[in-house]
Amino acid sequence: MTSSSVTGLWKKLTGKFSKSSQGAAHHVAIIPRDQHTVSRRHISEAALKVIRKLNDEGFEAFLVGGGVRDLLLGGQPKDFDIATDATPEQVRNAFRNSRIIGRRFRIVHVRFGREIIEVTTFRGNHSAPASNPQRNKHSAQTESGMLTRDNVYGSIDDDAARRDLTINALYYSSRDFCVYDFVGGLDDLNNKLIRIIGDPETRYREDPVRMLRVVRFAAKLDFDIEKHSEAPIKRLAPLLNDIAAARMFDEVIKLFMSGQGLHTYALMQRYELFAPLFPATQKMLSQREPAAEEIIKQGLINTDARIADGKPVTPAFIYAVILWPMVKHLHKEIMDAGTPEIAALHQAAERVLHKQQQTVAIPKRFSLPMRDIWELQCRLTRRSGKRPEQLLEHRYFRAGFDFLLLREQAGEIEPGLGQWWLAFQEAHVDTRGAMLSQVPTGDKPRAPRRRRGPRKPR
C-alpha cells in the first residue's frame, strides 16, 4: 500500500485526525511491513477470517492487544483479539457463530470450533456531560470513579487512549500490513516498561483490576513498572475490595497460572495487592508464620515448573495451596476443642471457604476438589489394612499426594511419608503387603474396644 493510501486510511479511521479526550491531536506512528515482525503466517486463521469478513461488510478491523505485542516480541500468542468500528450488534449479525457477552463492557465472542475470537468495538471517552441521555444509557461511574458501565463507542485513537497499557495498545491491519502505535507502546516495548495510559490514579479508580494487570504483565514479560504507573498502587490497593468476587476468580487464575506465579506473588506482596484478595491468608502471613509463606512459595514454584513442562494445572490446586495456612490453623483449634480429626477439617474448610467467597468467589467445581485435597492430608497418614489400596482409587489421590509432597518440601511435616506413598504406588501388589506390615504403630488405628455387656447378678 502506498503512503498516500495509508494516510487516506488513517484519516478515515480517525475522522481526519480527531483529537483525544484530553484535546491534544494524536500523532500516530505507522510502522510499515518491512520494519516490524508481525506476519499473517503467525496469526490464527480464525482471526484473519473475522478481519476479512468485517472488512467485506464495510467495517475497519484490526488485530490488537496481546496478539500484536507477543508477535512483536517474537512469541506465539495464545489468543487473538480484534478491534473494530462495528457495534456489537453489527458484529453479531455478521457472524452466526457468535454471541454478545458482558454488561459492563459488551464484547462479541466469535467461535470457530474450540477457538474463540474476541471482538470489541472501538471505545470512546466519557467526557460527555452527565445530563446527556446517551451517556447515561451507555456509561456509569461510582463516586470513587469506578466504571460500572462502559459502552461508549468512538474512533480508533479514542480506543487506544482507553486501553490500559501502552504495550497493549498496538494495532495491526491486514489491509496494509502496518502496525499503528498511538501511545508510544513500541518505545515501552523496546525499553521493557509497563506504563498505564493516561493518569494512573484516574485509570486505577476507573477499574482497580488494572493494578493487577500491571503486576501480572510486569512478571510475565519481566518488565519494569514505570515510576508514575507504580506510585499510587500501594495506596489504592484497597479499591480491589469493591470488585465483584465472581470477577476476581478469573483474575486470580490469570495471575498465578501464567507461568510466572512466584514472581507475580512477590510483586503482589510488594504493592500490598494480595491482602484484599486473600485477607485470611495474609493474616497468617502477617503473623510471621514461616510454614505458611513457604508452602505458598513452594506451591507456586511447582506450578510454574508444571506449566513450563506443558503439564496440566488445575485452579483447585492453586486455591488449595493459598488457603491451606488458614485451614490448617483452624483445624488445630477445632481439634483442640475436642472435635475428631476429619470432622474438624470439614468445619475448618467450611469456615475458610465461606469467608473467602466474599472477596474471591470460588465455584463449586473447584471448591469441592479442594476439600478432597485437604481431607486426603488426614487420610494419607493412615496406612493400615485396606485403606492405602482404597486411597489409590480416590479420584483426587494424585492431587492430594502432590499436596503432601508440597508440605514436605515446605518443611511443614517430617519427610518420609511422601516417599512411602510413592514407593507404594509403584510397588507390585505382592510387595505392598510387606510394606503395610512395616508401617509404624502410630499410623495404625487403635483396636476397637469390646463392648461390655450388662453385669450378671451374683
Short mmCIF file of C-alpha atoms in Angstrom, two decimals:
data_model
loop_
_atom_site.label_atom_id
_atom_site.label_comp_id
_atom_site.label_asym_id
_atom_site.label_seq_id
_atom_site.Cartn_x
_atom_site.Cartn_y
_atom_site.Cartn_z
CA MET A 1 0.00 0.00 0.00
CA THR A 2 1.36 3.46 -0.92
CA SER A 3 1.97 6.22 1.62
CA SER A 4 -0.97 8.23 0.27
CA SER A 5 -3.37 5.29 0.68
CA VAL A 6 -2.08 4.72 4.24
CA THR A 7 -2.79 8.38 5.01
CA GLY A 8 -6.24 8.04 3.49
CA LEU A 9 -7.00 5.00 5.64
CA TRP A 10 -5.76 6.84 8.73
CA LYS A 11 -7.98 9.87 8.01
CA LYS A 12 -10.99 7.62 7.56
CA LEU A 13 -10.34 5.87 10.82
CA THR A 14 -9.84 8.96 12.99
CA GLY A 15 -12.22 11.40 11.38
CA LYS A 16 -9.42 13.42 9.73
CA PHE A 17 -7.06 13.33 12.71
CA SER A 18 -9.56 13.70 15.54
CA LYS A 19 -8.49 14.90 18.94
CA SER A 20 -8.08 12.77 22.03
CA SER A 21 -10.20 13.01 25.15
CA GLN A 22 -7.55 15.39 26.55
CA GLY A 23 -7.89 17.64 23.50
CA ALA A 24 -4.42 17.01 22.04
CA ALA A 25 -4.07 15.72 18.49
CA HIS A 26 -2.80 12.17 18.25
CA HIS A 27 0.45 11.62 16.39
CA VAL A 28 0.23 8.03 15.29
CA ALA A 29 3.35 6.09 14.42
CA ILE A 30 2.70 3.89 11.38
CA ILE A 31 5.26 1.11 11.05
CA PRO A 32 5.33 -0.46 7.56
CA ARG A 33 5.63 -4.19 6.95
CA ASP A 34 9.38 -4.18 6.31
CA GLN A 35 10.05 -2.60 9.73
CA HIS A 36 8.18 -4.97 12.08
CA THR A 37 7.95 -8.72 12.72
CA VAL A 38 4.17 -9.25 12.64
CA SER A 39 3.27 -11.73 9.90
CA ARG A 40 -0.07 -13.22 8.87
CA ARG A 41 1.59 -16.63 8.89
CA HIS A 42 1.71 -16.42 12.68
CA ILE A 43 -1.85 -15.16 13.10
CA SER A 44 -4.73 -17.53 13.71
CA GLU A 45 -6.69 -18.27 10.53
CA ALA A 46 -9.89 -17.74 12.51
CA ALA A 47 -8.77 -14.20 13.45
CA LEU A 48 -7.92 -13.43 9.83
CA LYS A 49 -11.37 -14.68 8.77
CA VAL A 50 -13.05 -12.33 11.24
CA ILE A 51 -10.99 -9.37 9.99
CA ARG A 52 -11.71 -10.18 6.32
CA LYS A 53 -15.43 -10.63 6.95
CA LEU A 54 -15.73 -7.32 8.78
CA ASN A 55 -13.75 -5.58 6.04
CA ASP A 56 -16.05 -7.10 3.40
CA GLU A 57 -19.04 -5.76 5.38
CA GLY A 58 -17.56 -2.25 5.13
CA PHE A 59 -16.04 -2.04 8.63
CA GLU A 60 -12.49 -1.46 9.80
CA ALA A 61 -10.94 -4.28 11.82
CA PHE A 62 -7.54 -4.64 13.46
CA LEU A 63 -5.64 -7.25 15.41
CA VAL A 64 -4.97 -5.56 18.74
CA GLY A 65 -3.53 -6.05 22.23
CA GLY A 66 -1.58 -9.05 23.41
CA GLY A 67 -1.54 -10.73 20.00
CA VAL A 68 0.35 -7.82 18.41
CA ARG A 69 2.55 -7.36 21.49
CA ASP A 70 3.63 -11.01 21.62
CA LEU A 71 4.28 -11.21 17.88
CA LEU A 72 6.49 -8.10 18.09
CA LEU A 73 8.39 -9.78 20.94
CA GLY A 74 8.92 -12.89 18.81
CA GLY A 75 6.47 -15.09 20.69
CA GLN A 76 3.40 -17.04 19.62
CA PRO A 77 0.17 -15.63 21.09
CA LYS A 78 -2.44 -17.92 22.60
CA ASP A 79 -5.31 -15.52 21.93
CA PHE A 80 -6.12 -13.09 19.16
CA ASP A 81 -8.39 -10.10 19.80
CA ILE A 82 -9.99 -7.88 17.20
CA ALA A 83 -10.99 -4.18 17.49
CA THR A 84 -13.49 -2.72 15.02
CA ASP A 85 -15.73 0.25 14.35
CA ALA A 86 -18.71 -2.13 14.05
CA THR A 87 -21.08 -2.16 17.03
CA PRO A 88 -21.59 -5.43 18.96
CA GLU A 89 -24.96 -5.88 17.21
CA GLN A 90 -23.38 -5.41 13.78
CA VAL A 91 -20.65 -7.94 14.61
CA ARG A 92 -23.29 -10.36 15.89
CA ASN A 93 -25.25 -10.01 12.64
CA ALA A 94 -22.12 -10.68 10.57
CA PHE A 95 -21.33 -13.98 12.33
CA ARG A 96 -23.91 -16.63 13.07
CA ASN A 97 -21.35 -18.42 15.26
CA SER A 98 -21.16 -15.54 17.72
CA ARG A 99 -22.77 -14.14 20.85
CA ILE A 100 -22.64 -10.88 22.79
CA ILE A 101 -21.40 -11.21 26.37
CA GLY A 102 -20.93 -8.79 29.24
CA ARG A 103 -23.00 -5.90 30.52
CA ARG A 104 -20.43 -3.55 32.00
CA PHE A 105 -18.24 -3.99 28.93
CA ARG A 106 -20.03 -5.58 25.95
CA ILE A 107 -17.93 -7.72 23.62
CA VAL A 108 -18.62 -10.38 20.99
CA HIS A 109 -17.25 -13.92 21.04
CA VAL A 110 -16.96 -15.49 17.60
CA ARG A 111 -16.49 -19.24 17.88
CA PHE A 112 -14.57 -21.45 15.45
CA GLY A 113 -14.67 -24.95 16.92
CA ARG A 114 -12.79 -24.69 20.22
CA GLU A 115 -11.19 -21.35 19.33
CA ILE A 116 -12.86 -18.10 20.37
CA ILE A 117 -12.02 -14.76 18.77
CA GLU A 118 -12.91 -11.78 20.96
CA VAL A 119 -14.20 -8.73 19.08
CA THR A 120 -14.58 -5.32 20.73
CA THR A 121 -15.97 -2.08 19.37
CA PHE A 122 -13.67 0.98 19.48
CA ARG A 123 -14.21 2.53 22.90
CA GLY A 124 -14.89 6.26 23.27
CA ASN A 125 -14.28 8.68 26.12
CA HIS A 126 -16.63 9.56 28.96
CA SER A 127 -16.28 13.34 28.65
CA ALA A 128 -19.89 13.94 27.56
CA PRO A 129 -21.96 15.98 30.06
CA ALA A 130 -23.71 13.96 32.77
CA SER A 131 -27.04 15.39 31.54
CA ASN A 132 -26.53 13.76 28.14
CA PRO A 133 -29.08 10.87 27.94
CA GLN A 134 -26.78 8.87 25.61
CA ARG A 135 -24.01 8.97 28.21
CA ASN A 136 -26.37 7.86 30.98
CA LYS A 137 -27.54 4.98 28.83
CA HIS A 138 -24.09 3.64 27.96
CA SER A 139 -21.83 4.95 30.71
CA ALA A 140 -21.95 4.91 34.51
CA GLN A 141 -19.42 5.58 37.29
CA THR A 142 -19.45 5.31 41.07
CA GLU A 143 -18.48 8.20 43.33
CA SER A 144 -14.98 6.72 43.67
CA GLY A 145 -14.58 6.88 39.89
CA MET A 146 -15.05 3.17 39.09
CA LEU A 147 -16.76 2.48 35.76
CA THR A 148 -19.80 0.26 36.23
CA ARG A 149 -20.95 0.58 32.61
CA ASP A 150 -18.54 1.24 29.75
CA ASN A 151 -20.18 1.02 26.36
CA VAL A 152 -19.37 4.44 24.89
CA TYR A 153 -18.02 4.00 21.36
CA GLY A 154 -15.58 6.17 19.43
CA SER A 155 -12.73 6.17 16.91
CA ILE A 156 -9.60 4.06 16.87
CA ASP A 157 -7.49 6.76 18.53
CA ASP A 158 -10.09 7.09 21.31
CA ASP A 159 -9.94 3.33 21.65
CA ALA A 160 -6.15 3.39 22.03
CA ALA A 161 -6.40 6.04 24.75
CA ARG A 162 -8.98 3.94 26.60
CA ARG A 163 -6.82 0.79 26.75
CA ASP A 164 -4.93 0.02 29.92
CA LEU A 165 -1.23 -0.36 29.00
CA THR A 166 0.75 1.24 26.20
CA ILE A 167 2.17 -2.12 25.11
CA ASN A 168 -1.38 -3.45 24.72
CA ALA A 169 -2.50 -0.54 22.51
CA LEU A 170 -0.77 -1.60 19.29
CA TYR A 171 -2.92 -2.33 16.21
CA TYR A 172 -2.12 -4.42 13.15
CA SER A 173 -4.01 -4.05 9.87
CA SER A 174 -4.16 -6.92 7.40
CA ARG A 175 -5.08 -4.43 4.68
CA ASP A 176 -1.81 -2.51 4.60
CA PHE A 177 0.20 -4.85 6.90
CA CYS A 178 1.19 -1.87 9.07
CA VAL A 179 1.38 -1.60 12.85
CA TYR A 180 -0.29 1.50 14.32
CA ASP A 181 1.07 2.93 17.57
CA PHE A 182 -0.95 5.77 19.16
CA VAL A 183 0.50 5.97 22.68
CA GLY A 184 4.21 5.12 22.47
CA GLY A 185 3.74 1.40 23.03
CA LEU A 186 6.66 0.43 20.79
CA ASP A 187 9.10 2.56 22.78
CA ASP A 188 7.92 0.97 26.03
CA LEU A 189 8.17 -2.47 24.44
CA ASN A 190 11.77 -1.77 23.43
CA ASN A 191 12.59 -0.29 26.85
CA LYS A 192 10.84 -3.13 28.70
CA LEU A 193 8.47 -0.83 30.57
CA ILE A 194 4.93 -1.35 31.84
CA ARG A 195 3.15 2.00 31.59
CA ILE A 196 -0.51 2.79 32.24
CA ILE A 197 -2.17 5.02 29.61
CA GLY A 198 -3.36 8.36 30.97
CA ASP A 199 -3.32 9.48 34.60
CA PRO A 200 -2.54 6.34 36.67
CA GLU A 201 -4.75 7.19 39.66
CA THR A 202 -7.74 8.02 37.46
CA ARG A 203 -7.31 4.81 35.45
CA TYR A 204 -6.93 2.66 38.58
CA ARG A 205 -10.03 4.19 40.10
CA GLU A 206 -11.98 3.52 36.89
CA ASP A 207 -11.08 -0.16 37.19
CA PRO A 208 -8.93 -1.30 40.16
CA VAL A 209 -8.21 -4.61 38.39
CA ARG A 210 -5.78 -2.64 36.23
CA MET A 211 -3.37 -2.69 39.16
CA LEU A 212 -3.37 -6.49 39.00
CA ARG A 213 -2.80 -6.36 35.24
CA VAL A 214 0.20 -4.09 35.74
CA VAL A 215 1.93 -6.54 38.10
CA ARG A 216 0.85 -9.56 36.03
CA PHE A 217 2.43 -8.24 32.83
CA ALA A 218 5.49 -6.99 34.69
CA ALA A 219 6.04 -10.54 35.97
CA LYS A 220 5.05 -12.30 32.76
CA LEU A 221 7.32 -10.20 30.50
CA ASP A 222 9.99 -9.46 33.13
CA PHE A 223 9.50 -5.72 32.54
CA ASP A 224 9.89 -2.84 34.98
CA ILE A 225 6.88 -0.77 36.06
CA GLU A 226 7.17 2.87 35.00
CA LYS A 227 7.53 5.08 38.11
CA HIS A 228 4.32 7.13 37.65
CA SER A 229 2.31 3.96 36.96
CA GLU A 230 3.85 2.37 40.07
CA ALA A 231 3.48 5.27 42.52
CA PRO A 232 -0.23 5.04 43.54
CA ILE A 233 -0.65 1.25 43.52
CA LYS A 234 0.03 0.51 47.19
CA ARG A 235 -2.19 3.39 48.32
CA LEU A 236 -5.08 2.37 46.02
CA ALA A 237 -4.82 -1.40 46.60
CA PRO A 238 -7.86 -1.41 48.98
CA LEU A 239 -10.05 -0.42 46.00
CA LEU A 240 -9.92 -4.08 44.98
CA ASN A 241 -12.42 -4.73 47.78
CA ASP A 242 -15.03 -3.03 45.58
CA ILE A 243 -14.63 -5.54 42.72
CA ALA A 244 -17.24 -8.28 42.37
CA ALA A 245 -15.98 -11.53 43.93
CA ALA A 246 -17.06 -13.54 40.86
CA ARG A 247 -14.86 -11.42 38.59
CA MET A 248 -11.86 -11.83 40.88
CA PHE A 249 -11.82 -15.61 40.47
CA ASP A 250 -10.72 -15.38 36.82
CA GLU A 251 -8.24 -12.62 37.60
CA VAL A 252 -6.50 -14.76 40.23
CA ILE A 253 -6.21 -17.63 37.75
CA LYS A 254 -4.52 -15.29 35.26
CA LEU A 255 -2.15 -14.08 37.98
CA PHE A 256 -0.96 -17.47 39.19
CA MET A 257 -1.33 -19.68 36.10
CA SER A 258 0.69 -17.60 33.65
CA GLY A 259 3.92 -19.49 34.32
CA GLN A 260 5.34 -16.68 36.46
CA GLY A 261 3.27 -17.22 39.59
CA LEU A 262 6.12 -16.84 42.08
CA HIS A 263 7.30 -13.53 40.58
CA THR A 264 3.70 -12.31 40.44
CA TYR A 265 3.17 -13.22 44.10
CA ALA A 266 6.31 -11.29 45.10
CA LEU A 267 5.07 -8.18 43.27
CA MET A 268 1.61 -8.51 44.83
CA GLN A 269 3.17 -8.58 48.28
CA ARG A 270 5.38 -5.61 47.45
CA TYR A 271 2.40 -3.48 46.41
CA GLU A 272 0.01 -4.96 49.04
CA LEU A 273 -2.35 -6.37 46.42
CA PHE A 274 -2.52 -9.86 47.94
CA ALA A 275 -4.33 -8.87 51.15
CA PRO A 276 -7.56 -7.58 49.52
CA LEU A 277 -7.89 -10.89 47.64
CA PHE A 278 -6.92 -13.31 50.43
CA PRO A 279 -7.35 -11.48 53.75
CA ALA A 280 -7.35 -14.63 55.93
CA THR A 281 -4.16 -15.98 54.39
CA GLN A 282 -2.50 -12.58 54.63
CA LYS A 283 -3.39 -12.53 58.33
CA MET A 284 -1.42 -15.76 58.80
CA LEU A 285 1.49 -14.37 56.79
CA SER A 286 1.50 -11.16 58.84
CA GLN A 287 1.89 -13.25 61.99
CA ARG A 288 5.24 -14.38 60.59
CA GLU A 289 4.23 -18.00 60.10
CA PRO A 290 7.24 -19.35 58.14
CA ALA A 291 5.43 -22.55 57.12
CA ALA A 292 2.55 -20.52 55.63
CA GLU A 293 4.89 -18.40 53.50
CA GLU A 294 6.95 -21.40 52.46
CA ILE A 295 4.08 -23.61 51.29
CA ILE A 296 2.64 -20.83 49.12
CA LYS A 297 6.03 -20.13 47.55
CA GLN A 298 6.75 -23.82 47.03
CA GLY A 299 3.30 -24.35 45.52
CA LEU A 300 3.88 -21.54 43.03
CA ILE A 301 7.36 -22.84 42.18
CA ASN A 302 5.92 -26.29 41.42
CA THR A 303 3.04 -24.77 39.41
CA ASP A 304 5.42 -22.65 37.32
CA ALA A 305 7.53 -25.76 36.64
CA ARG A 306 4.50 -27.79 35.53
CA ILE A 307 3.37 -25.01 33.19
CA ALA A 308 6.88 -24.76 31.74
CA ASP A 309 6.82 -28.52 31.09
CA GLY A 310 3.40 -28.32 29.42
CA LYS A 311 1.71 -30.30 32.20
CA PRO A 312 -1.89 -29.57 33.27
CA VAL A 313 -2.59 -27.42 36.32
CA THR A 314 -5.98 -27.13 37.99
CA PRO A 315 -7.16 -23.92 39.70
CA ALA A 316 -8.37 -26.12 42.58
CA PHE A 317 -4.76 -26.94 43.49
CA ILE A 318 -3.65 -23.28 43.39
CA TYR A 319 -6.50 -22.19 45.64
CA ALA A 320 -5.97 -25.19 47.95
CA VAL A 321 -2.35 -24.08 48.47
CA ILE A 322 -3.19 -20.41 49.08
CA LEU A 323 -5.96 -21.13 51.60
CA TRP A 324 -4.25 -24.06 53.36
CA PRO A 325 -2.44 -22.00 56.06
CA MET A 326 -5.75 -20.76 57.48
CA VAL A 327 -7.44 -24.16 57.11
CA LYS A 328 -4.58 -25.80 58.98
CA HIS A 329 -4.71 -23.18 61.76
CA LEU A 330 -8.48 -23.52 62.26
CA HIS A 331 -8.26 -27.32 62.03
CA LYS A 332 -5.93 -27.41 65.02
CA GLU A 333 -8.14 -25.02 67.02
CA ILE A 334 -11.26 -27.10 66.42
CA MET A 335 -9.46 -30.37 67.22
CA ASP A 336 -8.10 -28.89 70.46
CA ALA A 337 -11.71 -28.20 71.42
CA GLY A 338 -12.42 -31.94 71.23
CA THR A 339 -13.74 -32.46 67.68
CA PRO A 340 -12.46 -35.59 65.81
CA GLU A 341 -9.81 -35.01 63.13
CA ILE A 342 -11.86 -35.42 59.93
CA ALA A 343 -14.92 -33.62 61.29
CA ALA A 344 -12.68 -30.76 62.47
CA LEU A 345 -11.17 -30.48 59.00
CA HIS A 346 -14.62 -30.28 57.41
CA GLN A 347 -15.57 -27.47 59.77
CA ALA A 348 -12.34 -25.57 59.15
CA ALA A 349 -12.70 -25.89 55.36
CA GLU A 350 -16.32 -24.71 55.51
CA ARG A 351 -15.46 -21.61 57.54
CA VAL A 352 -12.46 -20.63 55.41
CA LEU A 353 -14.29 -21.09 52.09
CA HIS A 354 -17.37 -19.23 53.33
CA LYS A 355 -15.22 -16.25 54.31
CA GLN A 356 -13.19 -16.40 51.10
CA GLN A 357 -16.30 -16.16 48.92
CA GLN A 358 -16.67 -12.54 49.98
CA THR A 359 -13.52 -11.46 48.12
CA VAL A 360 -12.87 -14.20 45.53
CA ALA A 361 -15.82 -16.42 44.65
CA ILE A 362 -14.61 -19.98 44.02
CA PRO A 363 -17.10 -22.11 42.04
CA LYS A 364 -18.13 -25.48 43.46
CA ARG A 365 -16.45 -27.33 40.62
CA PHE A 366 -13.17 -26.19 42.22
CA SER A 367 -14.06 -25.83 45.91
CA LEU A 368 -15.22 -29.46 46.16
CA PRO A 369 -11.90 -30.89 44.88
CA MET A 370 -10.11 -28.51 47.25
CA ARG A 371 -11.93 -30.06 50.21
CA ASP A 372 -10.94 -33.53 48.99
CA ILE A 373 -7.28 -32.49 48.67
CA TRP A 374 -7.32 -31.17 52.23
CA GLU A 375 -9.13 -34.22 53.63
CA LEU A 376 -6.62 -36.54 51.99
CA GLN A 377 -3.91 -34.93 54.14
CA CYS A 378 -5.52 -36.67 57.12
CA ARG A 379 -6.25 -39.92 55.35
CA LEU A 380 -2.77 -40.34 53.87
CA THR A 381 -1.33 -40.74 57.36
CA ARG A 382 -3.49 -43.84 57.94
CA ARG A 383 -1.68 -46.73 56.29
CA SER A 384 -3.18 -49.89 57.70
CA GLY A 385 -5.46 -52.61 56.38
CA LYS A 386 -7.14 -51.94 53.05
CA ARG A 387 -7.04 -48.17 53.37
CA PRO A 388 -3.93 -47.49 51.24
CA GLU A 389 -5.29 -49.61 48.37
CA GLN A 390 -8.63 -47.82 48.58
CA LEU A 391 -6.99 -44.41 48.64
CA LEU A 392 -5.16 -45.17 45.39
CA GLU A 393 -8.59 -45.36 43.75
CA HIS A 394 -9.64 -41.96 45.07
CA ARG A 395 -10.26 -39.61 42.12
CA TYR A 396 -8.17 -36.84 43.70
CA PHE A 397 -5.47 -39.09 45.11
CA ARG A 398 -2.80 -37.69 42.78
CA ALA A 399 -3.61 -34.09 43.70
CA GLY A 400 -3.69 -34.99 47.40
CA PHE A 401 -0.37 -36.85 47.10
CA ASP A 402 1.24 -33.88 45.29
CA PHE A 403 -0.05 -31.63 48.06
CA LEU A 404 1.53 -33.93 50.66
CA LEU A 405 4.89 -33.72 48.86
CA LEU A 406 4.50 -29.94 48.81
CA ARG A 407 4.04 -29.88 52.58
CA GLU A 408 7.19 -31.97 53.00
CA GLN A 409 9.16 -29.65 50.70
CA ALA A 410 7.93 -26.64 52.69
CA GLY A 411 9.07 -28.27 55.95
CA GLU A 412 5.55 -28.38 57.36
CA ILE A 413 5.77 -32.12 58.08
CA GLU A 414 8.65 -34.53 58.55
CA PRO A 415 9.90 -36.11 55.29
CA GLY A 416 9.31 -39.80 54.62
CA LEU A 417 5.55 -40.18 54.25
CA GLY A 418 5.59 -38.91 50.68
CA GLN A 419 8.39 -41.30 49.72
CA TRP A 420 6.47 -44.21 51.25
CA TRP A 421 3.39 -43.40 49.17
CA LEU A 422 5.48 -43.01 46.04
CA ALA A 423 7.02 -46.45 46.61
CA PHE A 424 3.61 -47.94 47.45
CA GLN A 425 2.15 -46.70 44.14
CA GLU A 426 4.99 -48.22 42.15
CA ALA A 427 5.21 -51.49 44.13
CA HIS A 428 3.85 -54.80 42.86
CA VAL A 429 0.64 -55.97 44.52
CA ASP A 430 2.51 -58.79 46.29
CA THR A 431 5.07 -56.35 47.70
CA ARG A 432 2.50 -53.96 49.10
CA GLY A 433 1.51 -56.38 51.85
CA ALA A 434 5.07 -56.42 53.19
CA MET A 435 5.18 -52.61 53.11
CA LEU A 436 1.96 -52.40 55.11
CA SER A 437 3.33 -54.76 57.77
CA GLN A 438 6.25 -52.37 58.35
CA VAL A 439 4.06 -49.29 58.88
CA PRO A 440 4.91 -47.54 62.20
CA THR A 441 2.48 -48.24 65.00
CA GLY A 442 1.42 -44.60 65.20
CA ASP A 443 -0.08 -44.83 61.70
CA LYS A 444 -2.31 -47.78 62.61
CA PRO A 445 -5.73 -47.24 64.14
CA ARG A 446 -6.38 -48.46 67.64
CA ALA A 447 -8.16 -51.75 68.02
CA PRO A 448 -11.86 -51.18 68.71
CA ARG A 449 -12.91 -51.55 72.32
CA ARG A 450 -15.03 -54.52 73.28
CA ARG A 451 -18.42 -53.57 74.48
CA ARG A 452 -19.16 -54.83 77.94
CA GLY A 453 -22.47 -56.47 78.45
CA PRO A 454 -24.67 -55.87 81.49
CA ARG A 455 -23.29 -57.20 84.78
CA LYS A 456 -24.67 -60.53 85.81
CA PRO A 457 -26.27 -60.54 89.24
CA ARG A 458 -24.49 -62.58 91.90
#
